[in-house]
PDB file of C-alpha atoms in Angstrom:
ATOM      1  CA  UNK J   1      34.659  23.535  16.580  1.00 48.00           C
ATOM      2  CA  UNK J   2      31.905  26.013  16.928  1.00 44.00           C
ATOM      3  CA  UNK J   3      31.624  24.964  13.115  1.00 42.00           C
ATOM      4  CA  UNK J   4      32.223  21.535  13.718  1.00 54.00           C
ATOM      5  CA  UNK J   5      28.981  21.513  16.928  1.00 51.00           C
ATOM      6  CA  UNK J   6      27.076  23.631  14.115  1.00 47.00           C
ATOM      7  CA  UNK J   7      27.621  21.124  11.464  1.00 49.00           C
ATOM      8  CA  UNK J   8      26.483  18.237  14.513  1.00 49.00           C
ATOM      9  CA  UNK J   9      23.584  19.825  15.199  1.00 48.00           C
ATOM     10  CA  UNK J  10      22.284  20.270  11.135  1.00 48.00           C
ATOM     11  CA  UNK J  11      22.779  17.055  10.780  1.00 50.00           C
ATOM     12  CA  UNK J  12      21.201  15.684  14.478  1.00 51.00           C
ATOM     13  CA  UNK J  13      18.022  18.491  13.003  1.00 50.00           C
ATOM     14  CA  UNK J  14      18.058  16.437   9.864  1.00 53.00           C
ATOM     15  CA  UNK J  15      18.865  12.290  11.680  1.00 56.00           C
ATOM     16  CA  UNK J  16      15.469  12.980  14.084  1.00 58.00           C
ATOM     17  CA  UNK J  17      13.957  13.937  10.913  1.00 67.00           C
ATOM     18  CA  UNK J  18      15.085  10.954   8.919  1.00 65.00           C
ATOM     19  CA  UNK J  19      14.279   8.054  12.296  1.00 67.00           C
ATOM     20  CA  UNK J  20      10.890   9.761  12.718  1.00 73.00           C
ATOM     21  CA  UNK J  21       9.725   8.765   9.173  1.00 78.00           C
ATOM     22  CA  UNK J  22      12.078   5.458   8.867  1.00 76.00           C
ATOM     23  CA  UNK J  23      10.143   4.691  12.348  1.00 78.00           C
ATOM     24  CA  UNK J  24       6.722   5.687  11.030  1.00 82.00           C
ATOM     25  CA  UNK J  25       7.432   3.693   8.276  1.00 83.00           C
ATOM     26  CA  UNK J  26       8.295   0.841   9.624  1.00 83.00           C
ATOM     27  CA  UNK J  27       5.558   0.824  12.498  1.00 85.00           C
ATOM     28  CA  UNK J  28       3.007   0.720   9.565  1.00 87.00           C
ATOM     29  CA  UNK J  29       4.335  -2.185   7.922  1.00 88.00           C
ATOM     30  CA  UNK J  30       4.814  -3.929  10.736  1.00 89.00           C
ATOM     31  CA  UNK J  31       0.893  -3.112  11.505  1.00 90.00           C
ATOM     32  CA  UNK J  32      -0.192  -4.088   8.482  1.00 90.00           C
ATOM     33  CA  UNK J  33       2.370  -8.067   8.479  1.00 91.00           C
ATOM     34  CA  UNK J  34       0.351  -8.330  11.715  1.00 92.00           C
ATOM     35  CA  UNK J  35      -3.010  -7.819   9.933  1.00 93.00           C
ATOM     36  CA  UNK J  36      -1.363 -10.144   6.986  1.00 93.00           C
ATOM     37  CA  UNK J  37      -0.302 -12.790   9.367  1.00 92.00           C
ATOM     38  CA  UNK J  38      -3.905 -12.992  10.978  1.00 92.00           C
ATOM     39  CA  UNK J  39      -5.116 -13.728   7.571  1.00 90.00           C
ATOM     40  CA  UNK J  40      -3.445 -16.469   6.871  1.00 91.00           C
ATOM     41  CA  UNK J  41      -2.276 -20.031   8.378  1.00 90.00           C
ATOM     42  CA  UNK J  42       1.063 -20.490   8.573  1.00 93.00           C
ATOM     43  CA  UNK J  43       4.359 -18.668   8.855  1.00 92.00           C
ATOM     44  CA  UNK J  44       4.963 -20.519   4.842  1.00 94.00           C
ATOM     45  CA  UNK J  45       1.991 -19.030   3.540  1.00 94.00           C
ATOM     46  CA  UNK J  46       2.439 -15.369   5.175  1.00 93.00           C
ATOM     47  CA  UNK J  47       5.625 -15.323   2.939  1.00 93.00           C
ATOM     48  CA  UNK J  48       4.520 -16.512   1.053  1.00 93.00           C
ATOM     49  CA  UNK J  49       1.198 -13.435   0.082  1.00 94.00           C
ATOM     50  CA  UNK J  50       3.351 -11.188   1.201  1.00 93.00           C
ATOM     51  CA  UNK J  51       5.259 -11.804  -1.906  1.00 93.00           C
ATOM     52  CA  UNK J  52       2.868 -11.954  -4.312  1.00 94.00           C
ATOM     53  CA  UNK J  53       1.050  -8.825  -2.426  1.00 94.00           C
ATOM     54  CA  UNK J  54       4.675  -6.920  -3.256  1.00 93.00           C
ATOM     55  CA  UNK J  55       4.455  -8.215  -7.037  1.00 94.00           C
ATOM     56  CA  UNK J  56       1.201  -6.975  -7.598  1.00 94.00           C
ATOM     57  CA  UNK J  57       2.135  -3.289  -6.003  1.00 93.00           C
ATOM     58  CA  UNK J  58       5.246  -2.976  -7.990  1.00 93.00           C
ATOM     59  CA  UNK J  59       3.728  -4.378 -11.103  1.00 94.00           C
ATOM     60  CA  UNK J  60       1.167  -1.847 -10.594  1.00 93.00           C
ATOM     61  CA  UNK J  61       3.431   1.264  -9.616  1.00 92.00           C
ATOM     62  CA  UNK J  62       0.634   1.354  -6.639  1.00 92.00           C
ATOM     63  CA  UNK J  63       1.252   1.527  -3.234  1.00 92.00           C
ATOM     64  CA  UNK J  64       1.900  -2.180  -0.556  1.00 93.00           C
ATOM     65  CA  UNK J  65      -0.574  -0.708   1.660  1.00 92.00           C
ATOM     66  CA  UNK J  66      -2.888  -1.351  -1.502  1.00 91.00           C
ATOM     67  CA  UNK J  67      -2.814  -4.584  -2.047  1.00 91.00           C
ATOM     68  CA  UNK J  68      -2.356  -5.736   1.270  1.00 93.00           C
ATOM     69  CA  UNK J  69      -5.761  -3.813   2.071  1.00 91.00           C
ATOM     70  CA  UNK J  70      -7.661  -5.521  -0.752  1.00 89.00           C
ATOM     71  CA  UNK J  71      -6.048  -8.831   0.399  1.00 92.00           C
ATOM     72  CA  UNK J  72      -7.029  -9.020   4.139  1.00 92.00           C
ATOM     73  CA  UNK J  73     -10.228  -7.373   3.638  1.00 91.00           C
ATOM     74  CA  UNK J  74     -11.287 -10.347   1.072  1.00 92.00           C
ATOM     75  CA  UNK J  75      -9.081 -13.455   1.465  1.00 92.00           C
ATOM     76  CA  UNK J  76     -11.763 -15.414   4.093  1.00 92.00           C
ATOM     77  CA  UNK J  77     -14.571 -14.343   2.399  1.00 93.00           C
ATOM     78  CA  UNK J  78     -13.007 -15.785  -0.758  1.00 94.00           C
ATOM     79  CA  UNK J  79     -11.567 -18.688   0.385  1.00 93.00           C
ATOM     80  CA  UNK J  80     -15.341 -19.108   1.460  1.00 93.00           C
ATOM     81  CA  UNK J  81     -16.485 -18.843  -2.193  1.00 94.00           C
ATOM     82  CA  UNK J  82     -14.097 -21.593  -2.783  1.00 94.00           C
ATOM     83  CA  UNK J  83     -11.266 -20.125  -3.821  1.00 95.00           C
ATOM     84  CA  UNK J  84      -7.775 -21.081  -2.472  1.00 94.00           C
ATOM     85  CA  UNK J  85      -4.700 -18.701  -1.379  1.00 93.00           C
ATOM     86  CA  UNK J  86      -3.487 -18.036  -4.570  1.00 93.00           C
ATOM     87  CA  UNK J  87      -6.986 -17.601  -6.159  1.00 95.00           C
ATOM     88  CA  UNK J  88      -7.676 -15.383  -3.490  1.00 94.00           C
ATOM     89  CA  UNK J  89      -4.919 -13.384  -4.693  1.00 94.00           C
ATOM     90  CA  UNK J  90      -5.599 -13.299  -7.855  1.00 95.00           C
ATOM     91  CA  UNK J  91      -9.270 -11.600  -7.284  1.00 95.00           C
ATOM     92  CA  UNK J  92      -7.414  -9.424  -5.961  1.00 93.00           C
ATOM     93  CA  UNK J  93      -4.682  -8.571  -7.893  1.00 93.00           C
ATOM     94  CA  UNK J  94      -6.294  -8.364 -10.741  1.00 96.00           C
ATOM     95  CA  UNK J  95      -8.687  -5.070  -9.196  1.00 95.00           C
ATOM     96  CA  UNK J  96      -4.990  -3.694  -8.954  1.00 94.00           C
ATOM     97  CA  UNK J  97      -4.520  -4.000 -12.594  1.00 95.00           C
ATOM     98  CA  UNK J  98      -8.019  -2.879 -13.955  1.00 96.00           C
ATOM     99  CA  UNK J  99      -6.580   0.360 -11.326  1.00 95.00           C
ATOM    100  CA  UNK J 100      -4.104   1.378 -13.931  1.00 94.00           C
ATOM    101  CA  UNK J 101      -5.257   0.858 -17.146  1.00 95.00           C
ATOM    102  CA  UNK J 102      -8.485   2.423 -15.826  1.00 96.00           C
ATOM    103  CA  UNK J 103      -5.904   5.146 -14.121  1.00 93.00           C
ATOM    104  CA  UNK J 104      -7.925   4.971 -11.313  1.00 94.00           C
ATOM    105  CA  UNK J 105      -7.691   7.460  -8.886  1.00 93.00           C
ATOM    106  CA  UNK J 106      -6.786   6.797  -5.341  1.00 91.00           C
ATOM    107  CA  UNK J 107     -10.260   7.391  -4.170  1.00 95.00           C
ATOM    108  CA  UNK J 108     -12.325   5.911  -5.924  1.00 95.00           C
ATOM    109  CA  UNK J 109      -9.788   2.981  -5.739  1.00 94.00           C
ATOM    110  CA  UNK J 110     -10.717   2.770  -2.274  1.00 93.00           C
ATOM    111  CA  UNK J 111     -14.284   3.179  -3.219  1.00 96.00           C
ATOM    112  CA  UNK J 112     -14.168   0.235  -5.200  1.00 96.00           C
ATOM    113  CA  UNK J 113     -12.198  -2.218  -3.042  1.00 94.00           C
ATOM    114  CA  UNK J 114     -14.904  -1.454  -0.225  1.00 95.00           C
ATOM    115  CA  UNK J 115     -17.790  -1.588  -2.723  1.00 96.00           C
ATOM    116  CA  UNK J 116     -15.506  -5.185  -3.586  1.00 96.00           C
ATOM    117  CA  UNK J 117     -15.001  -6.342   0.100  1.00 94.00           C
ATOM    118  CA  UNK J 118     -19.154  -5.882   0.910  1.00 95.00           C
ATOM    119  CA  UNK J 119     -20.147  -7.625  -2.477  1.00 95.00           C
ATOM    120  CA  UNK J 120     -18.505 -10.382  -1.121  1.00 94.00           C
ATOM    121  CA  UNK J 121     -19.516 -10.282   2.387  1.00 92.00           C
ATOM    122  CA  UNK J 122     -23.311 -10.280   1.175  1.00 92.00           C
ATOM    123  CA  UNK J 123     -23.395 -12.548  -1.324  1.00 91.00           C
ATOM    124  CA  UNK J 124     -24.608  -9.387  -3.917  1.00 91.00           C
ATOM    125  CA  UNK J 125     -23.583  -6.504  -5.494  1.00 95.00           C
ATOM    126  CA  UNK J 126     -26.087  -3.984  -4.417  1.00 95.00           C
ATOM    127  CA  UNK J 127     -26.158  -1.110  -7.206  1.00 96.00           C
ATOM    128  CA  UNK J 128     -24.176   1.963  -5.338  1.00 96.00           C
ATOM    129  CA  UNK J 129     -21.493  -0.456  -4.947  1.00 96.00           C
ATOM    130  CA  UNK J 130     -21.787  -1.257  -8.487  1.00 97.00           C
ATOM    131  CA  UNK J 131     -21.439   2.257  -9.059  1.00 97.00           C
ATOM    132  CA  UNK J 132     -18.162   2.758  -7.298  1.00 97.00           C
ATOM    133  CA  UNK J 133     -16.555   0.007  -8.914  1.00 97.00           C
ATOM    134  CA  UNK J 134     -18.237   1.236 -12.212  1.00 96.00           C
ATOM    135  CA  UNK J 135     -16.236   4.423 -11.460  1.00 97.00           C
ATOM    136  CA  UNK J 136     -13.221   2.677 -11.161  1.00 97.00           C
ATOM    137  CA  UNK J 137     -13.367  -0.396 -13.155  1.00 97.00           C
ATOM    138  CA  UNK J 138     -15.416   0.444 -15.927  1.00 97.00           C
ATOM    139  CA  UNK J 139     -13.845  -2.310 -18.099  1.00 97.00           C
ATOM    140  CA  UNK J 140     -15.133  -4.658 -15.873  1.00 97.00           C
ATOM    141  CA  UNK J 141     -17.732  -5.452 -17.596  1.00 97.00           C
ATOM    142  CA  UNK J 142     -15.601  -6.804 -20.836  1.00 97.00           C
ATOM    143  CA  UNK J 143     -14.599  -8.903 -18.025  1.00 96.00           C
ATOM    144  CA  UNK J 144     -17.001 -10.073 -16.388  1.00 97.00           C
ATOM    145  CA  UNK J 145     -19.197 -10.739 -20.115  1.00 97.00           C
ATOM    146  CA  UNK J 146     -16.462 -13.361 -21.399  1.00 96.00           C
ATOM    147  CA  UNK J 147     -16.601 -15.283 -18.044  1.00 96.00           C
ATOM    148  CA  UNK J 148     -20.236 -15.381 -17.409  1.00 95.00           C
ATOM    149  CA  UNK J 149     -21.305 -15.887 -21.443  1.00 96.00           C
ATOM    150  CA  UNK J 150     -23.179 -12.881 -21.108  1.00 96.00           C
ATOM    151  CA  UNK J 151     -23.475  -9.379 -22.818  1.00 97.00           C
ATOM    152  CA  UNK J 152     -21.398  -6.509 -22.163  1.00 97.00           C
ATOM    153  CA  UNK J 153     -25.234  -5.043 -21.530  1.00 97.00           C
ATOM    154  CA  UNK J 154     -26.482  -7.387 -19.820  1.00 97.00           C
ATOM    155  CA  UNK J 155     -23.649  -7.439 -16.831  1.00 97.00           C
ATOM    156  CA  UNK J 156     -24.439  -3.037 -16.672  1.00 96.00           C
ATOM    157  CA  UNK J 157     -28.550  -3.709 -16.693  1.00 97.00           C
ATOM    158  CA  UNK J 158     -27.944  -6.156 -13.390  1.00 97.00           C
ATOM    159  CA  UNK J 159     -24.911  -4.621 -12.373  1.00 96.00           C
ATOM    160  CA  UNK J 160     -27.017  -1.403 -11.527  1.00 96.00           C
ATOM    161  CA  UNK J 161     -30.278  -3.384 -10.720  1.00 96.00           C
ATOM    162  CA  UNK J 162     -28.103  -4.879  -8.167  1.00 95.00           C
ATOM    163  CA  UNK J 163     -29.121  -8.243  -9.337  1.00 96.00           C
ATOM    164  CA  UNK J 164     -25.646  -8.957 -10.210  1.00 96.00           C
ATOM    165  CA  UNK J 165     -23.909 -11.808  -8.027  1.00 96.00           C
ATOM    166  CA  UNK J 166     -21.045 -12.002  -5.756  1.00 95.00           C
ATOM    167  CA  UNK J 167     -19.720 -14.862  -7.336  1.00 96.00           C
ATOM    168  CA  UNK J 168     -20.200 -13.595 -11.353  1.00 96.00           C
ATOM    169  CA  UNK J 169     -17.928 -10.195  -9.603  1.00 97.00           C
ATOM    170  CA  UNK J 170     -14.967 -12.481  -8.231  1.00 97.00           C
ATOM    171  CA  UNK J 171     -14.784 -15.229 -11.065  1.00 96.00           C
ATOM    172  CA  UNK J 172     -14.846 -12.288 -14.293  1.00 97.00           C
ATOM    173  CA  UNK J 173     -12.078 -10.912 -11.642  1.00 97.00           C
ATOM    174  CA  UNK J 174     -10.216 -14.227 -10.773  1.00 97.00           C
ATOM    175  CA  UNK J 175     -10.200 -15.465 -15.182  1.00 97.00           C
ATOM    176  CA  UNK J 176      -9.376 -11.956 -16.577  1.00 97.00           C
ATOM    177  CA  UNK J 177      -6.303 -11.922 -14.008  1.00 96.00           C
ATOM    178  CA  UNK J 178      -3.553 -12.605 -17.001  1.00 96.00           C
ATOM    179  CA  UNK J 179      -5.063 -10.732 -19.554  1.00 96.00           C
ATOM    180  CA  UNK J 180      -5.226  -7.461 -17.153  1.00 96.00           C
ATOM    181  CA  UNK J 181      -1.726  -8.446 -16.284  1.00 95.00           C
ATOM    182  CA  UNK J 182      -0.681  -7.852 -19.733  1.00 96.00           C
ATOM    183  CA  UNK J 183      -2.862  -5.241 -20.094  1.00 95.00           C
ATOM    184  CA  UNK J 184      -0.907  -2.713 -17.513  1.00 94.00           C
ATOM    185  CA  UNK J 185       2.328  -4.547 -18.012  1.00 94.00           C
ATOM    186  CA  UNK J 186       2.100  -2.261 -21.054  1.00 94.00           C
ATOM    187  CA  UNK J 187       1.406   0.941 -18.989  1.00 93.00           C
ATOM    188  CA  UNK J 188       3.931   4.226 -20.272  1.00 91.00           C
ATOM    189  CA  UNK J 189       5.239   3.908 -16.471  1.00 90.00           C
ATOM    190  CA  UNK J 190       5.993   7.470 -15.016  1.00 91.00           C
ATOM    191  CA  UNK J 191       8.340   9.177 -12.655  1.00 93.00           C
ATOM    192  CA  UNK J 192       5.907   9.253  -9.569  1.00 91.00           C
ATOM    193  CA  UNK J 193       5.316   5.569 -10.522  1.00 91.00           C
ATOM    194  CA  UNK J 194       8.943   5.091 -10.589  1.00 92.00           C
ATOM    195  CA  UNK J 195       8.869   6.531  -6.759  1.00 93.00           C
ATOM    196  CA  UNK J 196       5.801   4.628  -5.739  1.00 92.00           C
ATOM    197  CA  UNK J 197       7.496   1.193  -6.589  1.00 92.00           C
ATOM    198  CA  UNK J 198      10.689   2.404  -4.742  1.00 92.00           C
ATOM    199  CA  UNK J 199       8.724   4.153  -1.694  1.00 92.00           C
ATOM    200  CA  UNK J 200       6.980  -0.173  -1.773  1.00 91.00           C
ATOM    201  CA  UNK J 201      10.962  -1.465  -1.782  1.00 90.00           C
ATOM    202  CA  UNK J 202      11.531   0.800   1.261  1.00 88.00           C
ATOM    203  CA  UNK J 203       8.701   0.388   3.447  1.00 89.00           C
ATOM    204  CA  UNK J 204       9.519  -3.509   3.175  1.00 89.00           C
ATOM    205  CA  UNK J 205      13.180  -3.046   3.738  1.00 85.00           C
ATOM    206  CA  UNK J 206      12.405  -1.166   6.750  1.00 84.00           C
ATOM    207  CA  UNK J 207       9.443  -3.008   7.823  1.00 86.00           C
ATOM    208  CA  UNK J 208      11.424  -6.479   8.446  1.00 84.00           C
ATOM    209  CA  UNK J 209      15.253  -4.588   9.718  1.00 82.00           C
ATOM    210  CA  UNK J 210      12.236  -3.415  12.817  1.00 79.00           C
ATOM    211  CA  UNK J 211      10.820  -7.163  12.674  1.00 77.00           C
ATOM    212  CA  UNK J 212      14.531  -8.742  12.535  1.00 65.00           C
ATOM    213  CA  UNK J 213      16.774  -6.663  14.598  1.00 61.00           C
ATOM    214  CA  UNK J 214      14.632  -3.838  16.083  1.00 58.00           C
ATOM    215  CA  UNK J 215      15.413  -1.205  14.486  1.00 56.00           C
ATOM    216  CA  UNK J 216      13.355   1.253  15.600  1.00 59.00           C
ATOM    217  CA  UNK J 217      15.818   1.402  19.025  1.00 62.00           C
ATOM    218  CA  UNK J 218      18.734   1.823  16.614  1.00 60.00           C
ATOM    219  CA  UNK J 219      16.695   5.015  15.383  1.00 60.00           C
ATOM    220  CA  UNK J 220      15.789   5.963  19.478  1.00 61.00           C
ATOM    221  CA  UNK J 221      20.006   5.105  20.013  1.00 62.00           C
ATOM    222  CA  UNK J 222      19.883   7.469  17.488  1.00 59.00           C
ATOM    223  CA  UNK J 223      17.795  10.216  18.600  1.00 60.00           C
ATOM    224  CA  UNK J 224      19.167  10.313  21.348  1.00 63.00           C
ATOM    225  CA  UNK J 225      22.148  10.805  20.159  1.00 59.00           C
ATOM    226  CA  UNK J 226      21.094  14.112  17.903  1.00 56.00           C
ATOM    227  CA  UNK J 227      19.156  15.200  21.187  1.00 62.00           C
ATOM    228  CA  UNK J 228      22.313  15.398  22.951  1.00 61.00           C
ATOM    229  CA  UNK J 229      23.857  17.061  20.031  1.00 55.00           C
ATOM    230  CA  UNK J 230      21.755  19.374  19.754  1.00 56.00           C
ATOM    231  CA  UNK J 231      21.678  20.399  23.140  1.00 60.00           C
ATOM    232  CA  UNK J 232      25.567  21.317  23.164  1.00 58.00           C
ATOM    233  CA  UNK J 233      25.037  22.987  20.163  1.00 52.00           C
ATOM    234  CA  UNK J 234      22.703  25.287  22.428  1.00 59.00           C
ATOM    235  CA  UNK J 235      24.922  25.848  25.291  1.00 64.00           C
ATOM    236  CA  UNK J 236      27.703  26.512  22.692  1.00 58.00           C
ATOM    237  CA  UNK J 237      25.869  29.835  21.476  1.00 55.00           C
ATOM    238  CA  UNK J 238      24.507  29.970  24.832  1.00 53.00           C
ATOM    239  CA  UNK J 239      28.512  31.030  25.874  1.00 52.00           C
ATOM    240  CA  UNK J 240      29.106  32.504  22.605  1.00 47.00           C
ATOM    241  CA  UNK J 241      26.018  34.720  23.086  1.00 49.00           C
ATOM    242  CA  UNK J 242      27.390  36.190  26.719  1.00 44.00           C
ATOM    243  CA  UNK J 243      31.029  36.258  25.442  1.00 46.00           C
ATOM    244  CA  UNK J 244      29.757  39.005  22.779  1.00 45.00           C
ATOM    245  CA  UNK J 245      27.273  40.783  25.056  1.00 49.00           C
ATOM    246  CA  UNK J 246      30.700  41.118  27.542  1.00 53.00           C
ATOM    247  CA  UNK J 247      32.467  41.888  24.649  1.00 50.00           C
ATOM    248  CA  UNK J 248      30.039  44.626  23.511  1.00 50.00           C
ATOM    249  CA  UNK J 249      30.099  46.430  27.488  1.00 52.00           C
ATOM    250  CA  UNK J 250      34.246  46.664  27.179  1.00 50.00           C
TER     251      UNK J 250
END
């Protein structure tokens, strides 16, 4: 009986840790989903955007939140520039593929996303923002050159002097989407990449379960049950300690 209580207590502790992690993941997904709903005009569009962003994340083996954040921060501005929803995802997705082929770190990718978001809000790429983008994805120069008809050197000079337009930047990304996607697909996959893809899948699963079934409430009930098991174990340990002390006195 004592062993089973020990086992129940240990399982309870493990269950609490798992439940907390699962709740955190589900809540984070739910918060991001709410932001994407605000950036879309209908339930159908929301579903389509979420599916494509997951595809991009899985194809790049980068966190889903990175793809979602990139879309959320640029969708409205890109639509204002004349792009439709699918084209806006192409632009954001193309940048994600470039992160892969240029082996951009999470920090450099975040800096590039910030610079890109500011560029399309203002209509031009300032020199500092260009340096952030270039540090993360140097091959973007070739994409912009190909779509604009300029040479790579001309693009670099425009970027360095803050004269590159947001239209030239976004069109370079959009027009190179398929090429960047293919190059990303040819990159070798590491164990860390596979784990990131698994993490994306778990995030979606827990997030959608929570949205549809109130998963958080189920975990709350599980935590309460685990707490009761731990309390029972503590009580048993207290009883055992008293008995042991009495045995020693005898």
